[in-house]
XYZ file of N, CA and C in Angstrom:
699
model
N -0.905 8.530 -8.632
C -0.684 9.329 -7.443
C -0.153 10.711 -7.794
N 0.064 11.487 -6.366
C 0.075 12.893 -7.174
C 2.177 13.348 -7.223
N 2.486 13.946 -7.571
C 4.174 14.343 -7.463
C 3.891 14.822 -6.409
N 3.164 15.894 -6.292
C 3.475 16.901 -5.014
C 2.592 15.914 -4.248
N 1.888 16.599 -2.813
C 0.967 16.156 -2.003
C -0.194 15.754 -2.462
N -0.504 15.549 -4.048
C -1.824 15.504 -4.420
C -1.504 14.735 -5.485
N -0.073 14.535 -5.666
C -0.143 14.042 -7.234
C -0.685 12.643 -7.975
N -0.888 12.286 -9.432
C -1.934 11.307 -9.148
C -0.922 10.279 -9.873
N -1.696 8.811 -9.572
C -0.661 7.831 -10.326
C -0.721 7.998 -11.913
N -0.051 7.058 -12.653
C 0.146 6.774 -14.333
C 0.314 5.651 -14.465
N 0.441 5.381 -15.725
C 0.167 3.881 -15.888
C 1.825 3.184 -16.639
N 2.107 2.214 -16.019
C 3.338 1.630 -16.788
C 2.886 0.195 -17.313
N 3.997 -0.806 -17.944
C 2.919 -1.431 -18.679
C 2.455 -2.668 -17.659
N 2.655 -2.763 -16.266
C 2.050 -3.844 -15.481
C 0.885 -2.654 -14.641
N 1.229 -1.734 -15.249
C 0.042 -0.470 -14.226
C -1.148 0.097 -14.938
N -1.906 -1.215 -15.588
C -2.437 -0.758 -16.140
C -4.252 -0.446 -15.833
N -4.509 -0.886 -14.400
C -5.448 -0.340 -13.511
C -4.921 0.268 -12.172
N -4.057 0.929 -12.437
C -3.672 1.406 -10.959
C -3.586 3.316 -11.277
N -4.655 3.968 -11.408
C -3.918 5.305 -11.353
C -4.410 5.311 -10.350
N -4.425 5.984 -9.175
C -4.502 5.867 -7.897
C -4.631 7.161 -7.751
N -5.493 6.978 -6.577
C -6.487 7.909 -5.371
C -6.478 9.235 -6.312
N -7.651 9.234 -7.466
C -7.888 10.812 -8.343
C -8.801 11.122 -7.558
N -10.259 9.989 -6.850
C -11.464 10.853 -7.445
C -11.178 11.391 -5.487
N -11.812 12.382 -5.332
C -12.071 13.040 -4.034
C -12.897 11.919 -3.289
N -12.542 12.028 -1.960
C -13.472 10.920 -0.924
C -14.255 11.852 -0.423
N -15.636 11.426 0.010
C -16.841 12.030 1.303
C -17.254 10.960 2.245
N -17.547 9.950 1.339
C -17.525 9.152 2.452
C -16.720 7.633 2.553
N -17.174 6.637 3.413
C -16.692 5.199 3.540
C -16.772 4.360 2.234
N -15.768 3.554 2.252
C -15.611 2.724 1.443
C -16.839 1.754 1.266
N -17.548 1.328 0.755
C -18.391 0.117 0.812
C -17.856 -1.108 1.595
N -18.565 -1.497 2.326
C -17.498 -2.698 3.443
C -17.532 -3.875 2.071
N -17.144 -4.622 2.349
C -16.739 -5.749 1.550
C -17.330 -7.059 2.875
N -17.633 -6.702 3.644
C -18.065 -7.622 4.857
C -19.222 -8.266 4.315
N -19.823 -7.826 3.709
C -21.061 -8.431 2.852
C -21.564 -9.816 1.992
N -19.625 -9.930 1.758
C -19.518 -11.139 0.526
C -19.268 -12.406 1.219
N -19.377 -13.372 0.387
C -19.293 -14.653 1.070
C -17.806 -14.514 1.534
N -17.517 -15.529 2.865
C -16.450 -15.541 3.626
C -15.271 -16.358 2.842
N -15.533 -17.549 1.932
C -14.891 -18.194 1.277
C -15.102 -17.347 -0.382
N -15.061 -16.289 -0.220
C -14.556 -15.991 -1.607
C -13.344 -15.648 -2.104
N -12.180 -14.915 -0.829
C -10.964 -15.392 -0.631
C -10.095 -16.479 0.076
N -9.575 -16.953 -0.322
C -9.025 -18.518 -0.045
C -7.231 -17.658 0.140
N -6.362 -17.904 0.915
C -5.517 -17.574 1.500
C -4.172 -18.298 -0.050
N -4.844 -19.573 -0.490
C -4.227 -20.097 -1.631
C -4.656 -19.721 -2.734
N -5.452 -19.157 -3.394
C -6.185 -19.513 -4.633
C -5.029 -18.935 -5.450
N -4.712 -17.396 -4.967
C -3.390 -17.339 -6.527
C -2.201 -17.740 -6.191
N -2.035 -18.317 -5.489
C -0.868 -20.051 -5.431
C -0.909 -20.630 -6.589
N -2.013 -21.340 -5.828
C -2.909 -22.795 -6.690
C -3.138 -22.083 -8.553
N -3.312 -21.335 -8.423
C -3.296 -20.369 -9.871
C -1.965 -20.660 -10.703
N -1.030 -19.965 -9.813
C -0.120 -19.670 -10.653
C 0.773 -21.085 -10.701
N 0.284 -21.716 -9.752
C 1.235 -23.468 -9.838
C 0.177 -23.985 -11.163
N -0.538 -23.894 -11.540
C -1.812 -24.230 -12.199
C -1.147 -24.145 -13.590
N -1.163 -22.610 -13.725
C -1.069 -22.156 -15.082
C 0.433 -21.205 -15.424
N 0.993 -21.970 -14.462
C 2.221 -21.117 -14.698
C 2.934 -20.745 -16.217
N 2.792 -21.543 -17.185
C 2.980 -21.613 -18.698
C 2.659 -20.307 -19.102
N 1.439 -19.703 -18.514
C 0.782 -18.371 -18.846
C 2.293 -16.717 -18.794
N 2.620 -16.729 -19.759
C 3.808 -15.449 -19.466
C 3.049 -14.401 -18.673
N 3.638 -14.092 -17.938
C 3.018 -12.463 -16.929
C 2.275 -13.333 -15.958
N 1.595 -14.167 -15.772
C 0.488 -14.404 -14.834
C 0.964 -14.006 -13.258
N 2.232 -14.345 -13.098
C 2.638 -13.761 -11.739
C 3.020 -12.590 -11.568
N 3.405 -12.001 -12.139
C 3.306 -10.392 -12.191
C 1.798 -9.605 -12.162
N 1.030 -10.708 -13.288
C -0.257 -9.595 -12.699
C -1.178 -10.142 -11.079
N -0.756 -11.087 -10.921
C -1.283 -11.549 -9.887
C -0.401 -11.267 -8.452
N 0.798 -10.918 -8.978
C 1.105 -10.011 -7.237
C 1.026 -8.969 -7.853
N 0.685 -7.955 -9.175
C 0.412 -6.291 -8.809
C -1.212 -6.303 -8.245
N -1.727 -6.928 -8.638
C -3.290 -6.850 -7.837
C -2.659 -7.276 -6.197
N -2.367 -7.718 -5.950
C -2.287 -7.869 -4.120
C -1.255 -6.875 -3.722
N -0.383 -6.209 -4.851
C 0.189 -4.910 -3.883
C -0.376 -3.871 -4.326
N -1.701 -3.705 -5.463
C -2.835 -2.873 -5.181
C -3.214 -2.755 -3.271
N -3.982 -4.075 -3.473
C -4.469 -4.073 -2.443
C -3.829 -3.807 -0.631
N -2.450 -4.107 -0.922
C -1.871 -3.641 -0.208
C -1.652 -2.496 -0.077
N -0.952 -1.117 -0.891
C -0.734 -0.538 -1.107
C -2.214 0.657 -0.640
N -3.621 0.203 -0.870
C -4.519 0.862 -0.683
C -4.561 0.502 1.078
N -5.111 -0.574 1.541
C -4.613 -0.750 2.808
C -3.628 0.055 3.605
N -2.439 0.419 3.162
C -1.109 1.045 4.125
C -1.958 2.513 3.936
N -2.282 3.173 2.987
C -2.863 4.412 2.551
C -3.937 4.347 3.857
N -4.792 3.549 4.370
C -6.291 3.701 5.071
C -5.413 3.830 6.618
N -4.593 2.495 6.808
C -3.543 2.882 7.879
C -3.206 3.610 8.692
N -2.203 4.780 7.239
C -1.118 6.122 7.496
C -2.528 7.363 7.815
N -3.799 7.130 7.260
C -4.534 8.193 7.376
C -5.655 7.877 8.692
N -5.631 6.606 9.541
C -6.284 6.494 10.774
C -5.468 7.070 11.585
N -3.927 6.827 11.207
C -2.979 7.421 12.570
C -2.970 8.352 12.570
N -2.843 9.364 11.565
C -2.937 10.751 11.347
C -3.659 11.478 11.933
N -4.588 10.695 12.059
C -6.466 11.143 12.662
C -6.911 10.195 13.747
N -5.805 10.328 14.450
C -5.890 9.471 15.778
C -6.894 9.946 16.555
N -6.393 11.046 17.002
C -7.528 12.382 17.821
C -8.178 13.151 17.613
N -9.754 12.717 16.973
C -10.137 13.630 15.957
C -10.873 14.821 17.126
N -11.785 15.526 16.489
C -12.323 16.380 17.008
C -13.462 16.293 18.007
N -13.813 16.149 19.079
C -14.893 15.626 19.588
C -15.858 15.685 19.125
N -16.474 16.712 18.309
C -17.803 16.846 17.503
C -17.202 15.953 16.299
N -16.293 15.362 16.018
C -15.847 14.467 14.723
C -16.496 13.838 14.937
N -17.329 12.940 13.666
C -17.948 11.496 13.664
C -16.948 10.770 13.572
N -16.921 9.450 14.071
C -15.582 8.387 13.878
C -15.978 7.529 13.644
N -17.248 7.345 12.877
C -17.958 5.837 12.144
C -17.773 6.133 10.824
N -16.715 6.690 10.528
C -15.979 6.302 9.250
C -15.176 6.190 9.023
N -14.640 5.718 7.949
C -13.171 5.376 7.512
C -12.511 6.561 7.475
N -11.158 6.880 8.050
C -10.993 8.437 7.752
C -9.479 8.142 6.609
N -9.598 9.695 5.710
C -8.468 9.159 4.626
C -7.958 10.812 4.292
N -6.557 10.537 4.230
C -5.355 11.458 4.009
C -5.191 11.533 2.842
N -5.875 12.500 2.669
C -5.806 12.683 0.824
C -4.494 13.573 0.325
N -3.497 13.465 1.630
C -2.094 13.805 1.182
C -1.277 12.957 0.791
N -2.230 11.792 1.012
C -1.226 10.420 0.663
C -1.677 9.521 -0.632
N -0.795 9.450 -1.144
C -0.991 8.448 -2.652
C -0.340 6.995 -2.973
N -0.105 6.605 -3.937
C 0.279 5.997 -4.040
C 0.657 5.081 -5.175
N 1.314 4.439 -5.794
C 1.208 3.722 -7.494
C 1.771 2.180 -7.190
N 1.137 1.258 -7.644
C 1.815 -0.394 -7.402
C 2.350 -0.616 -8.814
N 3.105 -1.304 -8.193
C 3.910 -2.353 -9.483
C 4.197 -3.649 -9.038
N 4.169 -4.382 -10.282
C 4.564 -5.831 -9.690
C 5.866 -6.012 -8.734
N 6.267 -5.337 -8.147
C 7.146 -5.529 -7.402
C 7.446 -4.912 -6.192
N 6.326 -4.190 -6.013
C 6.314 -3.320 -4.648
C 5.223 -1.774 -5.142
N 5.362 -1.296 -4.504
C 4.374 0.187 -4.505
C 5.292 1.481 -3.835
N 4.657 2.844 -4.592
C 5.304 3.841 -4.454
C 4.358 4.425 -3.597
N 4.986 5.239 -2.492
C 3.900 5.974 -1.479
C 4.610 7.413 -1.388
N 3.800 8.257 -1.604
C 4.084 9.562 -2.110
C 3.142 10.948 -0.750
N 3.993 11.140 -0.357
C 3.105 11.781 0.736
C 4.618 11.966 1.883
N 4.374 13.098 2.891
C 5.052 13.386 3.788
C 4.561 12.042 5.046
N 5.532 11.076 4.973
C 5.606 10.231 6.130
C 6.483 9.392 6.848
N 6.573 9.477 7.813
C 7.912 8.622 8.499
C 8.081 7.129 8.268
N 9.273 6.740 7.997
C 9.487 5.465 7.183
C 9.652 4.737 8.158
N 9.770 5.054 9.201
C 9.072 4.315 10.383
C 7.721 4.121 10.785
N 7.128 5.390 10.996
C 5.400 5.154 10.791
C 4.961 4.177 9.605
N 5.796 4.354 7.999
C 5.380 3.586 7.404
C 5.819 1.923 7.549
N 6.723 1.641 7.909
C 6.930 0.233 8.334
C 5.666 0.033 8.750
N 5.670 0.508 10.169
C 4.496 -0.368 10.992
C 3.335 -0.244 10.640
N 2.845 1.018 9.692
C 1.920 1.038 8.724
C 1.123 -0.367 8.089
N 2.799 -0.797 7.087
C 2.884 -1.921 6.095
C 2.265 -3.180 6.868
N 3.154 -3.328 7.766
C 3.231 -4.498 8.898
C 1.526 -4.538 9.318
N 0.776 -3.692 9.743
C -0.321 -3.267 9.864
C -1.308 -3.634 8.960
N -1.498 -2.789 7.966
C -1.790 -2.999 6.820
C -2.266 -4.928 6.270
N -0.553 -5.089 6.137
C -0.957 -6.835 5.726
C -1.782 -7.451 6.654
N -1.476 -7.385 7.827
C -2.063 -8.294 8.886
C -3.362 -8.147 8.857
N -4.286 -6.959 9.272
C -5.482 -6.750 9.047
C -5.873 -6.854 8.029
N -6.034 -6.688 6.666
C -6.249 -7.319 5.174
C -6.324 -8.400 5.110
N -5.256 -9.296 5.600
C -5.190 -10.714 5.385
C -5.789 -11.370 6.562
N -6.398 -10.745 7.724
C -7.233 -11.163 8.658
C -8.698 -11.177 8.451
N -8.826 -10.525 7.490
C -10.080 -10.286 7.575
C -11.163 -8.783 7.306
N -10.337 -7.860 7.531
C -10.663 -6.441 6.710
C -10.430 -6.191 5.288
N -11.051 -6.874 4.704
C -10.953 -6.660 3.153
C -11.308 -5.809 2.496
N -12.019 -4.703 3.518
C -12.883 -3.457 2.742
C -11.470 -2.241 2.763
N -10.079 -2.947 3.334
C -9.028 -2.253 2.879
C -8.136 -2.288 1.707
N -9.143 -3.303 1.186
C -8.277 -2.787 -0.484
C -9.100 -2.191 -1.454
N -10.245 -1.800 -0.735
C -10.965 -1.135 -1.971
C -10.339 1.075 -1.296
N -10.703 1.739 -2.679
C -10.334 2.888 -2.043
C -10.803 3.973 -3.087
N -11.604 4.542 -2.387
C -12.476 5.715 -3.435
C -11.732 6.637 -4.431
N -10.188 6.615 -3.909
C -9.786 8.199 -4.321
C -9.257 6.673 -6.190
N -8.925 5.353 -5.987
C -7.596 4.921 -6.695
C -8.336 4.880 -8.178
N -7.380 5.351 -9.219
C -7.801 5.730 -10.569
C -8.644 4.283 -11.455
N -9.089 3.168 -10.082
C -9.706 2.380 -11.441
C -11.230 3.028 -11.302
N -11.757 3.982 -10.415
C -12.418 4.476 -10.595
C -13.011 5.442 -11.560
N -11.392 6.208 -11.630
C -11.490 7.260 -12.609
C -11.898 6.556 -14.110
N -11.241 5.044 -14.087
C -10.805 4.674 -15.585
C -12.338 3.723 -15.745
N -13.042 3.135 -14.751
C -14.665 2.420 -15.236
C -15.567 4.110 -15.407
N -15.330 5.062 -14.809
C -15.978 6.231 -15.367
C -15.671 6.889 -16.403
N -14.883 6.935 -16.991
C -14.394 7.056 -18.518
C -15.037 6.096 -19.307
N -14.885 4.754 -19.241
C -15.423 3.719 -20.126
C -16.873 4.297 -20.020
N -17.444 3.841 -19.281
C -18.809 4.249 -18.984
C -19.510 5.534 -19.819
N -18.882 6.644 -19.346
C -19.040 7.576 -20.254
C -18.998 7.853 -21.464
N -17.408 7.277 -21.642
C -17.945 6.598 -23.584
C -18.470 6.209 -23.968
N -18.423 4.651 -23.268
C -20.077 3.662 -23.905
C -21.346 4.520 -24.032
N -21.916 5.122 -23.387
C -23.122 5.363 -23.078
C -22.935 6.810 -24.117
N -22.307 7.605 -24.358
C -22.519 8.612 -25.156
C -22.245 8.249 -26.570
N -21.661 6.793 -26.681
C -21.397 6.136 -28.192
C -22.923 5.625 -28.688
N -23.352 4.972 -27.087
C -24.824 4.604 -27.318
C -26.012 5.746 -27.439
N -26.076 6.812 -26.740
C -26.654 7.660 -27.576
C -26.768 8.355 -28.249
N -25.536 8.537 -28.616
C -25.409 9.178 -30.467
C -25.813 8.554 -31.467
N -25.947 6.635 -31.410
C -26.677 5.947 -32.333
C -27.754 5.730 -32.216
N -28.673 5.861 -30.904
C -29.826 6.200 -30.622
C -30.949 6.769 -31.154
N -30.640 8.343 -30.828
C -31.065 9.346 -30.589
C -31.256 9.847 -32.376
N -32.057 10.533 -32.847
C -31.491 11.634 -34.013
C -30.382 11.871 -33.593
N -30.123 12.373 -35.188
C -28.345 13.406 -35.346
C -29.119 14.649 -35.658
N -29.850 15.016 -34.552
C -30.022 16.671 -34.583
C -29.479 17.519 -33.327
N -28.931 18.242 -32.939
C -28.067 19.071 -32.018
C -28.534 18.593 -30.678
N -29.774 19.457 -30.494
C -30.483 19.447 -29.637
C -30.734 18.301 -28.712
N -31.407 17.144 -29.744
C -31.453 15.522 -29.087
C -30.350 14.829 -28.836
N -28.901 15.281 -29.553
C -27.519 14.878 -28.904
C -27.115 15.377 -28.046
N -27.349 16.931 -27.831
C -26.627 17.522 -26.199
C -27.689 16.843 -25.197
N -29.019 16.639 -25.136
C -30.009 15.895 -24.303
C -29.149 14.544 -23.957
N -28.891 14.149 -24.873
C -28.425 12.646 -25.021
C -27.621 12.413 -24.059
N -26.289 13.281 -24.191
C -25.018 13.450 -23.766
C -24.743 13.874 -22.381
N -25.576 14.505 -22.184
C -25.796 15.346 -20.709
C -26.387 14.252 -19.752
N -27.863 13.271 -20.393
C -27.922 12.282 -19.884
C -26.832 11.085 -19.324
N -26.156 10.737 -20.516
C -25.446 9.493 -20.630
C -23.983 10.461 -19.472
N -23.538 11.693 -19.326
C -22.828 11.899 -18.608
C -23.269 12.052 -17.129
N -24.500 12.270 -17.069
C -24.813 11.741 -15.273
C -25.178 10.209 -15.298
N -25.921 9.602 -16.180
C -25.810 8.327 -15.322
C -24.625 8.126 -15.122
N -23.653 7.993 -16.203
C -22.025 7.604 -15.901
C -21.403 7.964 -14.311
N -21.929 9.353 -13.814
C -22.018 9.900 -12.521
C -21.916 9.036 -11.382
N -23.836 8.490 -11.730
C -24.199 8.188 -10.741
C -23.730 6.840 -10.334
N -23.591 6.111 -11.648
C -23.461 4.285 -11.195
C -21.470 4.438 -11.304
N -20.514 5.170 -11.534
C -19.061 5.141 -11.814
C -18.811 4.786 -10.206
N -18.917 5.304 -9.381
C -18.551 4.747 -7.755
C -18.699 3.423 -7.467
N -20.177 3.232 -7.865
C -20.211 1.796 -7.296
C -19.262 0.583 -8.204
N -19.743 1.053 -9.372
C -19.080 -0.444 -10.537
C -17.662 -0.155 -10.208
N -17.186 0.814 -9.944
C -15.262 1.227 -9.213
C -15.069 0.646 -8.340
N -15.903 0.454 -7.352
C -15.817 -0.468 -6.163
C -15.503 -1.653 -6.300
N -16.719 -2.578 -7.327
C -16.720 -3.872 -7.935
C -15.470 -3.874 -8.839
N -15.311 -3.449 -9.473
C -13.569 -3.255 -10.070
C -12.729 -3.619 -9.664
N -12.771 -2.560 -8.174
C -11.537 -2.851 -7.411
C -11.828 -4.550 -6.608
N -12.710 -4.585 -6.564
C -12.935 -5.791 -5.195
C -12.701 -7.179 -6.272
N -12.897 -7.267 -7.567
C -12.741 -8.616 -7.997
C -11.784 -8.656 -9.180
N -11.352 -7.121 -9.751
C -10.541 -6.849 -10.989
C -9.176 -6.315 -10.550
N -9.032 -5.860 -10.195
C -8.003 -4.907 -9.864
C -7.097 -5.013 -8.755
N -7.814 -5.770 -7.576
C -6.453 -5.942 -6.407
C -7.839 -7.578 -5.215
N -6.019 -7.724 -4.892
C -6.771 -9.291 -4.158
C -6.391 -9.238 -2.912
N -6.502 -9.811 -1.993
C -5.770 -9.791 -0.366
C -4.684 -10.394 -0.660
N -3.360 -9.854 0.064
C -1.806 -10.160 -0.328
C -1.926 -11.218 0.717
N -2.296 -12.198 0.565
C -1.496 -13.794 0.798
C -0.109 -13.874 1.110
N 0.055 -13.470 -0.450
C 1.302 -13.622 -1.085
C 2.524 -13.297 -0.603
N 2.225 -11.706 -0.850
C 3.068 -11.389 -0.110
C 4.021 -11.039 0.968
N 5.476 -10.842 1.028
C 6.225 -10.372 1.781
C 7.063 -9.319 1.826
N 7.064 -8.593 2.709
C 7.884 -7.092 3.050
C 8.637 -7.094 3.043
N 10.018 -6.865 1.999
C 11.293 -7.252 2.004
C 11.727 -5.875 2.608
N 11.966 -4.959 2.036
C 12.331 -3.814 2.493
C 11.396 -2.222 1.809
N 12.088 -1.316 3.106
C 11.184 0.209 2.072
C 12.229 1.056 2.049
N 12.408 1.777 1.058
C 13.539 2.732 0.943
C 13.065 3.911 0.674
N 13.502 5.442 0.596
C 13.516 6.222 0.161
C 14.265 6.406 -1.237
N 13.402 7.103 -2.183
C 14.152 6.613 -3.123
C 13.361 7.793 -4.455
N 13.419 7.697 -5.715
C 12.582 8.342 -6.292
C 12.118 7.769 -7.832
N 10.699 8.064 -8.070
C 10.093 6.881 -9.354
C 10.607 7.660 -10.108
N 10.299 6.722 -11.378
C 10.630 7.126 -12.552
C 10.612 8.215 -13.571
N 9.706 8.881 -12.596
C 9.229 10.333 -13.218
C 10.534 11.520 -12.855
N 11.092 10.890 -11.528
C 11.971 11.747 -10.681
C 11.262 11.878 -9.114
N 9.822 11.723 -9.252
C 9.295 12.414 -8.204
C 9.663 11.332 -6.528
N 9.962 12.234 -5.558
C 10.344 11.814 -4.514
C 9.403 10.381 -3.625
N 9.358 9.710 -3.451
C 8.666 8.841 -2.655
C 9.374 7.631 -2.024
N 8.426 6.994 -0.709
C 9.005 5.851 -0.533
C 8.441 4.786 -1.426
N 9.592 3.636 -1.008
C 8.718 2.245 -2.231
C 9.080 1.398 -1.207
N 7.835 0.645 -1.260
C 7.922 -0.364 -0.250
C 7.871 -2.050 -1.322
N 9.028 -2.445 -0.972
C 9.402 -3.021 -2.138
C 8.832 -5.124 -1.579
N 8.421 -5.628 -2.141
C 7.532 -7.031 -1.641
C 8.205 -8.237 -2.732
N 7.966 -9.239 -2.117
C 8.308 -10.942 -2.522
C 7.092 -11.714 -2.484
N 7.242 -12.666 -3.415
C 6.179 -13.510 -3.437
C 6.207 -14.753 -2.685
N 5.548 -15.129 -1.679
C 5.499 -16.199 -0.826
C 4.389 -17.093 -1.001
N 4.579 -18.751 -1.030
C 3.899 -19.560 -1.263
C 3.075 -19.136 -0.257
């Protein structure tokens, strides 16, 4: 996320798909309405972590993915209310998003970085979970959050590692190469970011619970609220 109004997330060592909301939005999220209805189960990272609890970290990474997903959710929220009354020539068959607002998760709650009332954000949160865990699941995916940035990096490497072994090692057929392998990376980095987020990176918070949000400031120094969460059977 960004320090100022733009600033972007970083990675700590449970943050290690969360840089959050880099890439610029134009349009809607991909709905997630698409997927089978039983592909989230209200238990499964319960039943997981009662499962394999032996596993060190497993519950830490399994509530920072659901306060991903939370955390992207309160973000879609704070930026519908914002844009309550849009413009009459506004289209409103899209998702609308406040790219003043950011955000970074940790296993233990999420940082929200943006000018907003910690009252608006309560009922935000409160908001947020309920619809997610009802059934809007296309609120934890989110165009701007850095696992986008970070499958378009991979991507871009792979594919320019792959045509440098390809191609001749003559100038010419490597800048061809490279220029290639950096637009496909382009074109397919949105979507496989999407798929990232929807099965890697953040889950519907079940789990969680809203203990409290404070004003307060991360670790960097920089000012934000943290809306701080518990894990519930």
């Amino acid at each position: 996320m960004n320090t100022s109004a733009s600033f972007q997330g970083r990675l700590s060592p449970f943050e290690f798909f969360n840089f959050d909301f880099m890439i610029p939005v134009s349009e809607r999220v991909p709905s997630l309405e698409d997927q089978s209805s039983d592909f989230w189960q209200p238990t499964q990272d319960a039943d997981l972590l009662r499962q394999l609890s032996f596993i060190p970290g497993l519950k830490e990474i399994l509530m920072l993915r659901q306060v991903h997903a939370l955390e992207h959710a309160t973000v879609w929220v704070l930026s519908e209310s914002k844009n309550a009354y849009p413009a009459p020539t506004e289209s409103t068959n899209v998702q609308l998003d406040n790219e003043l607002l950011g955000g970074l998760s940790t296993e233990q709650g999420f940082y929200l970085y943006g000018e907003v009332n910690i009252s608006d954000l309560r009922r935000a949160v409160t908001l947020a979970r309920y619809r997610i865990t009802s059934g809007e699941w296309d609120l934890a995916v989110h165009p701007r959050c850095g696992t986008n940035l970070l499958v378009a990096m991979l991507l871009t490497a792979g594919l320019a590692v792959g045509v440098h072994l390809l191609l001749p090692f003559r100038p010419i057929e490597q800048l061809i190469g490279l220029g290639v392998a950096a637009t496909t990376a382009t074109e397919l980095a949105p979507d496989l970011g999407s798929m990232a987020q929807r099965y890697l990176t953040t889950a519907i918070p079940f789990n969680l619970a809203i203990e409290n949000i404070t004003r307060t400031r991360d670790v960097w120094g920089r000012e934000a609220h943290f809306v701080k969460v518990g894990w519930q059977e």
